[in-house]
JSON list of C-alpha atoms in Angstrom, two decimals:
[
{"chain": "A", "resi": 1, "resn": "UNK", "atom": "CA", "xyz": [20.12, -10.81, -13.00]},
{"chain": "A", "resi": 2, "resn": "UNK", "atom": "CA", "xyz": [20.06, -13.00, -9.91]},
{"chain": "A", "resi": 3, "resn": "UNK", "atom": "CA", "xyz": [21.95, -16.11, -10.80]},
{"chain": "A", "resi": 4, "resn": "UNK", "atom": "CA", "xyz": [23.09, -17.02, -7.29]},
{"chain": "A", "resi": 5, "resn": "UNK", "atom": "CA", "xyz": [19.65, -17.39, -5.76]},
{"chain": "A", "resi": 6, "resn": "UNK", "atom": "CA", "xyz": [19.03, -20.81, -7.22]},
{"chain": "A", "resi": 7, "resn": "UNK", "atom": "CA", "xyz": [21.39, -23.74, -7.11]},
{"chain": "A", "resi": 8, "resn": "UNK", "atom": "CA", "xyz": [22.09, -25.72, -10.22]},
{"chain": "A", "resi": 9, "resn": "UNK", "atom": "CA", "xyz": [19.45, -28.38, -10.73]},
{"chain": "A", "resi": 10, "resn": "UNK", "atom": "CA", "xyz": [19.80, -31.91, -12.05]},
{"chain": "A", "resi": 11, "resn": "UNK", "atom": "CA", "xyz": [21.14, -32.34, -15.55]},
{"chain": "A", "resi": 12, "resn": "UNK", "atom": "CA", "xyz": [18.29, -32.98, -17.94]},
{"chain": "A", "resi": 13, "resn": "UNK", "atom": "CA", "xyz": [18.11, -33.91, -21.56]},
{"chain": "A", "resi": 14, "resn": "UNK", "atom": "CA", "xyz": [18.26, -30.80, -23.76]},
{"chain": "A", "resi": 15, "resn": "UNK", "atom": "CA", "xyz": [15.21, -29.78, -25.72]},
{"chain": "A", "resi": 16, "resn": "UNK", "atom": "CA", "xyz": [15.19, -27.81, -28.97]},
{"chain": "A", "resi": 17, "resn": "UNK", "atom": "CA", "xyz": [12.47, -25.63, -30.47]},
{"chain": "A", "resi": 18, "resn": "UNK", "atom": "CA", "xyz": [11.98, -24.57, -34.03]},
{"chain": "A", "resi": 19, "resn": "UNK", "atom": "CA", "xyz": [11.52, -20.88, -34.83]},
{"chain": "A", "resi": 20, "resn": "UNK", "atom": "CA", "xyz": [7.81, -21.51, -35.43]},
{"chain": "A", "resi": 21, "resn": "UNK", "atom": "CA", "xyz": [7.44, -23.03, -31.95]},
{"chain": "A", "resi": 22, "resn": "UNK", "atom": "CA", "xyz": [9.00, -20.13, -30.07]},
{"chain": "A", "resi": 23, "resn": "UNK", "atom": "CA", "xyz": [5.74, -18.17, -30.03]},
{"chain": "A", "resi": 24, "resn": "UNK", "atom": "CA", "xyz": [4.11, -20.85, -27.90]},
{"chain": "A", "resi": 25, "resn": "UNK", "atom": "CA", "xyz": [6.90, -20.79, -25.30]},
{"chain": "A", "resi": 26, "resn": "UNK", "atom": "CA", "xyz": [5.97, -18.97, -22.08]},
{"chain": "A", "resi": 27, "resn": "UNK", "atom": "CA", "xyz": [8.19, -18.66, -19.02]},
{"chain": "A", "resi": 28, "resn": "UNK", "atom": "CA", "xyz": [6.25, -16.50, -16.54]},
{"chain": "A", "resi": 29, "resn": "UNK", "atom": "CA", "xyz": [8.79, -16.65, -13.72]},
{"chain": "A", "resi": 30, "resn": "UNK", "atom": "CA", "xyz": [12.45, -15.90, -14.25]},
{"chain": "A", "resi": 31, "resn": "UNK", "atom": "CA", "xyz": [15.45, -16.00, -11.91]},
{"chain": "A", "resi": 32, "resn": "UNK", "atom": "CA", "xyz": [15.41, -12.26, -11.37]},
{"chain": "A", "resi": 33, "resn": "UNK", "atom": "CA", "xyz": [12.00, -11.61, -9.85]},
{"chain": "A", "resi": 34, "resn": "UNK", "atom": "CA", "xyz": [8.68, -12.65, -8.39]},
{"chain": "A", "resi": 35, "resn": "UNK", "atom": "CA", "xyz": [5.24, -12.59, -9.98]},
{"chain": "A", "resi": 36, "resn": "UNK", "atom": "CA", "xyz": [3.06, -9.89, -8.41]},
{"chain": "A", "resi": 37, "resn": "UNK", "atom": "CA", "xyz": [-0.03, -10.52, -10.55]},
{"chain": "A", "resi": 38, "resn": "UNK", "atom": "CA", "xyz": [-1.09, -10.16, -14.16]},
{"chain": "A", "resi": 39, "resn": "UNK", "atom": "CA", "xyz": [-2.17, -7.34, -16.43]},
{"chain": "A", "resi": 40, "resn": "UNK", "atom": "CA", "xyz": [-5.30, -6.92, -18.55]},
{"chain": "A", "resi": 41, "resn": "UNK", "atom": "CA", "xyz": [-3.79, -9.17, -21.22]},
{"chain": "A", "resi": 42, "resn": "UNK", "atom": "CA", "xyz": [-3.26, -11.94, -18.62]},
{"chain": "A", "resi": 43, "resn": "UNK", "atom": "CA", "xyz": [0.49, -11.44, -18.96]},
{"chain": "A", "resi": 44, "resn": "UNK", "atom": "CA", "xyz": [2.35, -12.20, -15.70]},
{"chain": "A", "resi": 45, "resn": "UNK", "atom": "CA", "xyz": [3.92, -9.13, -14.11]},
{"chain": "A", "resi": 46, "resn": "UNK", "atom": "CA", "xyz": [7.37, -10.01, -12.78]},
{"chain": "A", "resi": 47, "resn": "UNK", "atom": "CA", "xyz": [8.90, -7.70, -10.19]},
{"chain": "A", "resi": 48, "resn": "UNK", "atom": "CA", "xyz": [12.70, -7.82, -10.29]},
{"chain": "A", "resi": 49, "resn": "UNK", "atom": "CA", "xyz": [13.48, -7.23, -6.63]},
{"chain": "A", "resi": 50, "resn": "UNK", "atom": "CA", "xyz": [17.22, -7.73, -6.27]},
{"chain": "A", "resi": 51, "resn": "UNK", "atom": "CA", "xyz": [20.02, -6.07, -8.19]},
{"chain": "A", "resi": 52, "resn": "UNK", "atom": "CA", "xyz": [23.77, -5.43, -7.88]},
{"chain": "A", "resi": 53, "resn": "UNK", "atom": "CA", "xyz": [22.89, -1.92, -6.74]},
{"chain": "A", "resi": 54, "resn": "UNK", "atom": "CA", "xyz": [20.49, -0.53, -4.11]},
{"chain": "A", "resi": 55, "resn": "UNK", "atom": "CA", "xyz": [16.84, -0.49, -5.17]},
{"chain": "A", "resi": 56, "resn": "UNK", "atom": "CA", "xyz": [14.06, 1.66, -3.68]},
{"chain": "A", "resi": 57, "resn": "UNK", "atom": "CA", "xyz": [10.32, 0.94, -3.87]},
{"chain": "A", "resi": 58, "resn": "UNK", "atom": "CA", "xyz": [7.60, 3.20, -2.49]},
{"chain": "A", "resi": 59, "resn": "UNK", "atom": "CA", "xyz": [4.20, 1.60, -2.09]},
{"chain": "A", "resi": 60, "resn": "UNK", "atom": "CA", "xyz": [1.03, 3.53, -1.19]},
{"chain": "A", "resi": 61, "resn": "UNK", "atom": "CA", "xyz": [-1.60, 1.05, -0.07]},
{"chain": "A", "resi": 62, "resn": "UNK", "atom": "CA", "xyz": [-2.38, -1.73, 2.36]},
{"chain": "A", "resi": 63, "resn": "UNK", "atom": "CA", "xyz": [-0.03, -4.20, 4.00]},
{"chain": "A", "resi": 64, "resn": "UNK", "atom": "CA", "xyz": [-1.67, -7.19, 2.27]},
{"chain": "A", "resi": 65, "resn": "UNK", "atom": "CA", "xyz": [0.18, -6.93, -1.05]},
{"chain": "A", "resi": 66, "resn": "UNK", "atom": "CA", "xyz": [3.46, -6.18, 0.72]},
{"chain": "A", "resi": 67, "resn": "UNK", "atom": "CA", "xyz": [2.97, -9.31, 2.81]},
{"chain": "A", "resi": 68, "resn": "UNK", "atom": "CA", "xyz": [2.49, -11.32, -0.39]},
{"chain": "A", "resi": 69, "resn": "UNK", "atom": "CA", "xyz": [5.67, -9.81, -1.84]},
{"chain": "A", "resi": 70, "resn": "UNK", "atom": "CA", "xyz": [7.54, -10.67, 1.37]},
{"chain": "A", "resi": 71, "resn": "UNK", "atom": "CA", "xyz": [6.31, -14.28, 1.28]},
{"chain": "A", "resi": 72, "resn": "UNK", "atom": "CA", "xyz": [7.26, -14.69, -2.37]},
{"chain": "A", "resi": 73, "resn": "UNK", "atom": "CA", "xyz": [10.68, -13.11, -1.81]},
{"chain": "A", "resi": 74, "resn": "UNK", "atom": "CA", "xyz": [11.33, -15.56, 1.02]},
{"chain": "A", "resi": 75, "resn": "UNK", "atom": "CA", "xyz": [10.18, -18.40, -1.24]},
{"chain": "A", "resi": 76, "resn": "UNK", "atom": "CA", "xyz": [12.95, -17.66, -3.76]},
{"chain": "A", "resi": 77, "resn": "UNK", "atom": "CA", "xyz": [15.60, -17.66, -1.04]},
{"chain": "A", "resi": 78, "resn": "UNK", "atom": "CA", "xyz": [15.83, -14.01, 0.01]},
{"chain": "A", "resi": 79, "resn": "UNK", "atom": "CA", "xyz": [15.93, -12.78, 3.58]},
{"chain": "A", "resi": 80, "resn": "UNK", "atom": "CA", "xyz": [13.21, -10.34, 4.62]},
{"chain": "A", "resi": 81, "resn": "UNK", "atom": "CA", "xyz": [13.63, -7.81, 7.44]},
{"chain": "A", "resi": 82, "resn": "UNK", "atom": "CA", "xyz": [10.55, -5.86, 8.48]},
{"chain": "A", "resi": 83, "resn": "UNK", "atom": "CA", "xyz": [10.81, -2.59, 10.41]},
{"chain": "A", "resi": 84, "resn": "UNK", "atom": "CA", "xyz": [7.36, -1.85, 11.77]},
{"chain": "A", "resi": 85, "resn": "UNK", "atom": "CA", "xyz": [5.42, -0.08, 14.48]},
{"chain": "A", "resi": 86, "resn": "UNK", "atom": "CA", "xyz": [2.62, -2.61, 13.89]},
{"chain": "A", "resi": 87, "resn": "UNK", "atom": "CA", "xyz": [4.22, -5.96, 14.78]},
{"chain": "A", "resi": 88, "resn": "UNK", "atom": "CA", "xyz": [0.79, -7.61, 15.08]},
{"chain": "A", "resi": 89, "resn": "UNK", "atom": "CA", "xyz": [0.45, -7.31, 11.29]},
{"chain": "A", "resi": 90, "resn": "UNK", "atom": "CA", "xyz": [3.69, -9.16, 10.58]},
{"chain": "A", "resi": 91, "resn": "UNK", "atom": "CA", "xyz": [4.58, -11.59, 13.36]},
{"chain": "A", "resi": 92, "resn": "UNK", "atom": "CA", "xyz": [2.28, -14.46, 12.36]},
{"chain": "A", "resi": 93, "resn": "UNK", "atom": "CA", "xyz": [3.28, -14.15, 8.71]},
{"chain": "A", "resi": 94, "resn": "UNK", "atom": "CA", "xyz": [6.96, -14.17, 9.64]},
{"chain": "A", "resi": 95, "resn": "UNK", "atom": "CA", "xyz": [6.52, -17.33, 11.66]},
{"chain": "A", "resi": 96, "resn": "UNK", "atom": "CA", "xyz": [4.70, -19.07, 8.83]},
{"chain": "A", "resi": 97, "resn": "UNK", "atom": "CA", "xyz": [7.07, -17.94, 6.06]},
{"chain": "A", "resi": 98, "resn": "UNK", "atom": "CA", "xyz": [10.25, -19.67, 7.11]},
{"chain": "A", "resi": 99, "resn": "UNK", "atom": "CA", "xyz": [9.00, -23.15, 7.89]},
{"chain": "A", "resi": 100, "resn": "UNK", "atom": "CA", "xyz": [10.99, -22.98, 11.11]},
{"chain": "A", "resi": 101, "resn": "UNK", "atom": "CA", "xyz": [13.85, -20.96, 9.57]},
{"chain": "A", "resi": 102, "resn": "UNK", "atom": "CA", "xyz": [14.24, -17.25, 10.50]},
{"chain": "A", "resi": 103, "resn": "UNK", "atom": "CA", "xyz": [14.15, -15.95, 6.92]},
{"chain": "A", "resi": 104, "resn": "UNK", "atom": "CA", "xyz": [11.59, -13.25, 7.82]},
{"chain": "A", "resi": 105, "resn": "UNK", "atom": "CA", "xyz": [12.27, -11.14, 10.91]},
{"chain": "A", "resi": 106, "resn": "UNK", "atom": "CA", "xyz": [10.31, -8.29, 12.51]},
{"chain": "A", "resi": 107, "resn": "UNK", "atom": "CA", "xyz": [12.01, -5.34, 14.23]},
{"chain": "A", "resi": 108, "resn": "UNK", "atom": "CA", "xyz": [10.79, -2.22, 16.08]},
{"chain": "A", "resi": 109, "resn": "UNK", "atom": "CA", "xyz": [11.12, 1.10, 14.27]},
{"chain": "A", "resi": 110, "resn": "UNK", "atom": "CA", "xyz": [14.69, 2.36, 14.48]},
{"chain": "A", "resi": 111, "resn": "UNK", "atom": "CA", "xyz": [16.07, -0.97, 15.72]},
{"chain": "A", "resi": 112, "resn": "UNK", "atom": "CA", "xyz": [16.95, -2.63, 12.44]},
{"chain": "A", "resi": 113, "resn": "UNK", "atom": "CA", "xyz": [20.67, -3.42, 12.17]},
{"chain": "A", "resi": 114, "resn": "UNK", "atom": "CA", "xyz": [22.68, -3.89, 8.92]},
{"chain": "A", "resi": 115, "resn": "UNK", "atom": "CA", "xyz": [21.64, -7.10, 7.18]},
{"chain": "A", "resi": 116, "resn": "UNK", "atom": "CA", "xyz": [24.78, -7.94, 5.20]},
{"chain": "A", "resi": 117, "resn": "UNK", "atom": "CA", "xyz": [23.16, -8.62, 1.79]},
{"chain": "A", "resi": 118, "resn": "UNK", "atom": "CA", "xyz": [25.05, -10.33, -1.00]},
{"chain": "A", "resi": 119, "resn": "UNK", "atom": "CA", "xyz": [24.35, -11.83, -4.40]},
{"chain": "A", "resi": 120, "resn": "UNK", "atom": "CA", "xyz": [23.93, -15.22, -2.74]},
{"chain": "A", "resi": 121, "resn": "UNK", "atom": "CA", "xyz": [21.81, -13.82, 0.11]},
{"chain": "A", "resi": 122, "resn": "UNK", "atom": "CA", "xyz": [19.83, -10.75, -1.03]},
{"chain": "A", "resi": 123, "resn": "UNK", "atom": "CA", "xyz": [17.67, -8.85, 1.43]},
{"chain": "A", "resi": 124, "resn": "UNK", "atom": "CA", "xyz": [14.26, -7.21, 1.21]},
{"chain": "A", "resi": 125, "resn": "UNK", "atom": "CA", "xyz": [13.81, -4.51, 3.85]},
{"chain": "A", "resi": 126, "resn": "UNK", "atom": "CA", "xyz": [10.16, -3.59, 4.45]},
{"chain": "A", "resi": 127, "resn": "UNK", "atom": "CA", "xyz": [9.63, -0.26, 6.22]},
{"chain": "A", "resi": 128, "resn": "UNK", "atom": "CA", "xyz": [6.14, -0.04, 7.72]},
{"chain": "A", "resi": 129, "resn": "UNK", "atom": "CA", "xyz": [6.65, 3.14, 9.70]},
{"chain": "A", "resi": 130, "resn": "UNK", "atom": "CA", "xyz": [3.58, 5.23, 8.92]},
{"chain": "A", "resi": 131, "resn": "UNK", "atom": "CA", "xyz": [2.81, 7.93, 6.37]},
{"chain": "A", "resi": 132, "resn": "UNK", "atom": "CA", "xyz": [5.81, 9.99, 7.52]},
{"chain": "A", "resi": 133, "resn": "UNK", "atom": "CA", "xyz": [8.50, 7.36, 8.11]},
{"chain": "A", "resi": 134, "resn": "UNK", "atom": "CA", "xyz": [11.67, 8.42, 9.91]},
{"chain": "A", "resi": 135, "resn": "UNK", "atom": "CA", "xyz": [14.95, 8.46, 8.07]},
{"chain": "A", "resi": 136, "resn": "UNK", "atom": "CA", "xyz": [16.19, 5.03, 7.11]},
{"chain": "A", "resi": 137, "resn": "UNK", "atom": "CA", "xyz": [19.17, 4.20, 9.31]},
{"chain": "A", "resi": 138, "resn": "UNK", "atom": "CA", "xyz": [20.45, 1.50, 6.96]},
{"chain": "A", "resi": 139, "resn": "UNK", "atom": "CA", "xyz": [22.91, 2.47, 4.25]},
{"chain": "A", "resi": 140, "resn": "UNK", "atom": "CA", "xyz": [21.93, 1.82, 0.63]},
{"chain": "A", "resi": 141, "resn": "UNK", "atom": "CA", "xyz": [23.67, -1.42, -0.29]},
{"chain": "A", "resi": 142, "resn": "UNK", "atom": "CA", "xyz": [23.90, -3.66, -3.39]},
{"chain": "A", "resi": 143, "resn": "UNK", "atom": "CA", "xyz": [21.56, -6.66, -3.33]},
{"chain": "A", "resi": 144, "resn": "UNK", "atom": "CA", "xyz": [19.31, -4.91, -0.82]},
{"chain": "A", "resi": 145, "resn": "UNK", "atom": "CA", "xyz": [15.87, -3.62, -1.80]},
{"chain": "A", "resi": 146, "resn": "UNK", "atom": "CA", "xyz": [13.99, -1.26, 0.48]},
{"chain": "A", "resi": 147, "resn": "UNK", "atom": "CA", "xyz": [10.20, -1.28, 0.19]},
{"chain": "A", "resi": 148, "resn": "UNK", "atom": "CA", "xyz": [8.57, 1.62, 2.05]},
{"chain": "A", "resi": 149, "resn": "UNK", "atom": "CA", "xyz": [4.90, 1.04, 2.83]},
{"chain": "A", "resi": 150, "resn": "UNK", "atom": "CA", "xyz": [2.83, 4.22, 3.08]},
{"chain": "A", "resi": 151, "resn": "UNK", "atom": "CA", "xyz": [-0.75, 3.61, 4.32]},
{"chain": "A", "resi": 152, "resn": "UNK", "atom": "CA", "xyz": [-1.76, 6.88, 2.66]},
{"chain": "A", "resi": 153, "resn": "UNK", "atom": "CA", "xyz": [0.03, 9.64, 0.77]},
{"chain": "A", "resi": 154, "resn": "UNK", "atom": "CA", "xyz": [0.82, 12.55, 3.04]},
{"chain": "A", "resi": 155, "resn": "UNK", "atom": "CA", "xyz": [1.31, 15.75, 0.98]},
{"chain": "A", "resi": 156, "resn": "UNK", "atom": "CA", "xyz": [4.40, 16.51, 3.06]},
{"chain": "A", "resi": 157, "resn": "UNK", "atom": "CA", "xyz": [6.08, 13.28, 1.95]},
{"chain": "A", "resi": 158, "resn": "UNK", "atom": "CA", "xyz": [4.67, 12.93, -1.57]},
{"chain": "A", "resi": 159, "resn": "UNK", "atom": "CA", "xyz": [8.01, 14.02, -3.00]},
{"chain": "A", "resi": 160, "resn": "UNK", "atom": "CA", "xyz": [9.55, 10.69, -1.99]},
{"chain": "A", "resi": 161, "resn": "UNK", "atom": "CA", "xyz": [7.63, 9.03, -4.83]},
{"chain": "A", "resi": 162, "resn": "UNK", "atom": "CA", "xyz": [9.73, 10.79, -7.45]},
{"chain": "A", "resi": 163, "resn": "UNK", "atom": "CA", "xyz": [12.91, 9.58, -5.73]},
{"chain": "A", "resi": 164, "resn": "UNK", "atom": "CA", "xyz": [11.94, 5.88, -5.81]},
{"chain": "A", "resi": 165, "resn": "UNK", "atom": "CA", "xyz": [13.01, 3.47, -8.56]},
{"chain": "A", "resi": 166, "resn": "UNK", "atom": "CA", "xyz": [9.52, 1.91, -8.53]},
{"chain": "A", "resi": 167, "resn": "UNK", "atom": "CA", "xyz": [6.19, 3.13, -7.14]},
{"chain": "A", "resi": 168, "resn": "UNK", "atom": "CA", "xyz": [3.08, 1.08, -6.42]},
{"chain": "A", "resi": 169, "resn": "UNK", "atom": "CA", "xyz": [-0.26, 2.84, -5.98]},
{"chain": "A", "resi": 170, "resn": "UNK", "atom": "CA", "xyz": [-3.43, 1.22, -4.71]},
{"chain": "A", "resi": 171, "resn": "UNK", "atom": "CA", "xyz": [-6.75, 2.97, -4.20]},
{"chain": "A", "resi": 172, "resn": "UNK", "atom": "CA", "xyz": [-6.26, 6.47, -2.78]},
{"chain": "A", "resi": 173, "resn": "UNK", "atom": "CA", "xyz": [-8.42, 9.54, -2.21]},
{"chain": "A", "resi": 174, "resn": "UNK", "atom": "CA", "xyz": [-8.80, 12.16, -4.97]},
{"chain": "A", "resi": 175, "resn": "UNK", "atom": "CA", "xyz": [-6.37, 14.59, -3.24]},
{"chain": "A", "resi": 176, "resn": "UNK", "atom": "CA", "xyz": [-3.82, 11.79, -2.87]},
{"chain": "A", "resi": 177, "resn": "UNK", "atom": "CA", "xyz": [-4.31, 10.85, -6.53]},
{"chain": "A", "resi": 178, "resn": "UNK", "atom": "CA", "xyz": [-3.67, 14.45, -7.55]},
{"chain": "A", "resi": 179, "resn": "UNK", "atom": "CA", "xyz": [-0.48, 14.56, -5.47]},
{"chain": "A", "resi": 180, "resn": "UNK", "atom": "CA", "xyz": [0.74, 11.27, -6.92]},
{"chain": "A", "resi": 181, "resn": "UNK", "atom": "CA", "xyz": [-0.05, 12.39, -10.46]},
{"chain": "A", "resi": 182, "resn": "UNK", "atom": "CA", "xyz": [1.87, 15.61, -9.90]},
{"chain": "A", "resi": 183, "resn": "UNK", "atom": "CA", "xyz": [4.97, 13.88, -8.52]},
{"chain": "A", "resi": 184, "resn": "UNK", "atom": "CA", "xyz": [4.97, 11.03, -11.06]},
{"chain": "A", "resi": 185, "resn": "UNK", "atom": "CA", "xyz": [3.71, 13.01, -14.06]},
{"chain": "A", "resi": 186, "resn": "UNK", "atom": "CA", "xyz": [0.74, 10.66, -14.48]},
{"chain": "A", "resi": 187, "resn": "UNK", "atom": "CA", "xyz": [-1.84, 11.33, -17.20]},
{"chain": "A", "resi": 188, "resn": "UNK", "atom": "CA", "xyz": [-5.30, 12.52, -16.20]},
{"chain": "A", "resi": 189, "resn": "UNK", "atom": "CA", "xyz": [-6.90, 9.14, -16.86]},
{"chain": "A", "resi": 190, "resn": "UNK", "atom": "CA", "xyz": [-4.67, 7.49, -14.24]},
{"chain": "A", "resi": 191, "resn": "UNK", "atom": "CA", "xyz": [-5.30, 10.22, -11.68]},
{"chain": "A", "resi": 192, "resn": "UNK", "atom": "CA", "xyz": [-9.04, 9.77, -12.26]},
{"chain": "A", "resi": 193, "resn": "UNK", "atom": "CA", "xyz": [-8.80, 5.97, -11.97]},
{"chain": "A", "resi": 194, "resn": "UNK", "atom": "CA", "xyz": [-6.81, 5.76, -8.71]},
{"chain": "A", "resi": 195, "resn": "UNK", "atom": "CA", "xyz": [-9.69, 6.64, -6.31]},
{"chain": "A", "resi": 196, "resn": "UNK", "atom": "CA", "xyz": [-11.82, 3.77, -7.62]},
{"chain": "A", "resi": 197, "resn": "UNK", "atom": "CA", "xyz": [-9.32, 0.90, -7.96]},
{"chain": "A", "resi": 198, "resn": "UNK", "atom": "CA", "xyz": [-10.44, -2.54, -6.74]},
{"chain": "A", "resi": 199, "resn": "UNK", "atom": "CA", "xyz": [-8.69, -4.02, -3.71]},
{"chain": "A", "resi": 200, "resn": "UNK", "atom": "CA", "xyz": [-6.72, -6.42, -5.92]},
{"chain": "A", "resi": 201, "resn": "UNK", "atom": "CA", "xyz": [-5.50, -3.77, -8.38]},
{"chain": "A", "resi": 202, "resn": "UNK", "atom": "CA", "xyz": [-2.24, -1.81, -8.24]},
{"chain": "A", "resi": 203, "resn": "UNK", "atom": "CA", "xyz": [-0.74, 0.75, -10.59]},
{"chain": "A", "resi": 204, "resn": "UNK", "atom": "CA", "xyz": [3.02, 0.15, -10.80]},
{"chain": "A", "resi": 205, "resn": "UNK", "atom": "CA", "xyz": [5.08, 3.05, -12.12]},
{"chain": "A", "resi": 206, "resn": "UNK", "atom": "CA", "xyz": [8.71, 3.55, -13.11]},
{"chain": "A", "resi": 207, "resn": "UNK", "atom": "CA", "xyz": [10.25, 6.62, -14.67]},
{"chain": "A", "resi": 208, "resn": "UNK", "atom": "CA", "xyz": [9.50, 5.21, -18.11]},
{"chain": "A", "resi": 209, "resn": "UNK", "atom": "CA", "xyz": [6.41, 3.01, -17.86]},
{"chain": "A", "resi": 210, "resn": "UNK", "atom": "CA", "xyz": [3.12, 2.33, -16.05]},
{"chain": "A", "resi": 211, "resn": "UNK", "atom": "CA", "xyz": [1.22, -0.92, -15.64]},
{"chain": "A", "resi": 212, "resn": "UNK", "atom": "CA", "xyz": [-1.99, -1.94, -13.88]},
{"chain": "A", "resi": 213, "resn": "UNK", "atom": "CA", "xyz": [-1.54, -5.32, -12.21]},
{"chain": "A", "resi": 214, "resn": "UNK", "atom": "CA", "xyz": [-4.20, -7.57, -10.66]},
{"chain": "A", "resi": 215, "resn": "UNK", "atom": "CA", "xyz": [-3.09, -9.67, -7.71]},
{"chain": "A", "resi": 216, "resn": "UNK", "atom": "CA", "xyz": [-4.26, -13.28, -7.48]},
{"chain": "A", "resi": 217, "resn": "UNK", "atom": "CA", "xyz": [-3.11, -14.86, -4.19]},
{"chain": "A", "resi": 218, "resn": "UNK", "atom": "CA", "xyz": [-2.23, -18.53, -4.10]},
{"chain": "A", "resi": 219, "resn": "UNK", "atom": "CA", "xyz": [-4.31, -20.88, -1.98]},
{"chain": "A", "resi": 220, "resn": "UNK", "atom": "CA", "xyz": [-1.58, -20.96, 0.66]},
{"chain": "A", "resi": 221, "resn": "UNK", "atom": "CA", "xyz": [-1.39, -17.16, 0.77]},
{"chain": "A", "resi": 222, "resn": "UNK", "atom": "CA", "xyz": [-5.15, -16.89, 1.07]},
{"chain": "A", "resi": 223, "resn": "UNK", "atom": "CA", "xyz": [-5.08, -19.33, 3.98]},
{"chain": "A", "resi": 224, "resn": "UNK", "atom": "CA", "xyz": [-2.44, -17.25, 5.78]},
{"chain": "A", "resi": 225, "resn": "UNK", "atom": "CA", "xyz": [-3.65, -13.77, 4.89]},
{"chain": "A", "resi": 226, "resn": "UNK", "atom": "CA", "xyz": [-7.29, -14.01, 3.85]},
{"chain": "A", "resi": 227, "resn": "UNK", "atom": "CA", "xyz": [-8.68, -12.29, 0.75]},
{"chain": "A", "resi": 228, "resn": "UNK", "atom": "CA", "xyz": [-6.97, -9.21, -0.78]},
{"chain": "A", "resi": 229, "resn": "UNK", "atom": "CA", "xyz": [-7.85, -5.93, 0.92]},
{"chain": "A", "resi": 230, "resn": "UNK", "atom": "CA", "xyz": [-6.79, -2.32, 0.69]},
{"chain": "A", "resi": 231, "resn": "UNK", "atom": "CA", "xyz": [-7.31, -1.37, 4.34]},
{"chain": "A", "resi": 232, "resn": "UNK", "atom": "CA", "xyz": [-5.46, -2.97, 7.26]}
]
């Protein structure tokens, strides 16, 4: 749980609920994550980004959703460091995200220095280094999450999916879907669905669960980034 990200707010009068009223209570955003969309039941999907241990995410898809995640991480007080060979995709977003504060920074591939994450200042590292990214030079560190963006799934690097704590899959080709299904032990229906996913849809997978999530950008995000898209 991330308790240090948010300062204590003003003291308010306490409210009590009866047992019968609890079913109507909905808190879609908690202190330990960001909303990345909703599922088919319209239930918010909360991604818990920061933990007291290193956390690895592999994402096969376009930069758009990763940019939304970066913006939302910065909005809850995290620092975001982007290692990319495509600075033109990230520079404008980084300038807009901080409101004048350097909370999102962009670095050339191989030039990202240690970020010094802590419970009070967690860090999201985004690696946008192609389908075969070089070895990460940063050590795995508590309160630091590494999100590796893969524009497509190269068969030579498909094995990295099984090593990640969380995997996100957008629309991919049938051969890529077969490789992902093999590495993640996905059922046939998911392998068949992946080549036809809408631009807004992502299949999120852990070692124990799978969930299709539909992204709905905010008005501000749409102004900065445009409509959701799979291709960059």
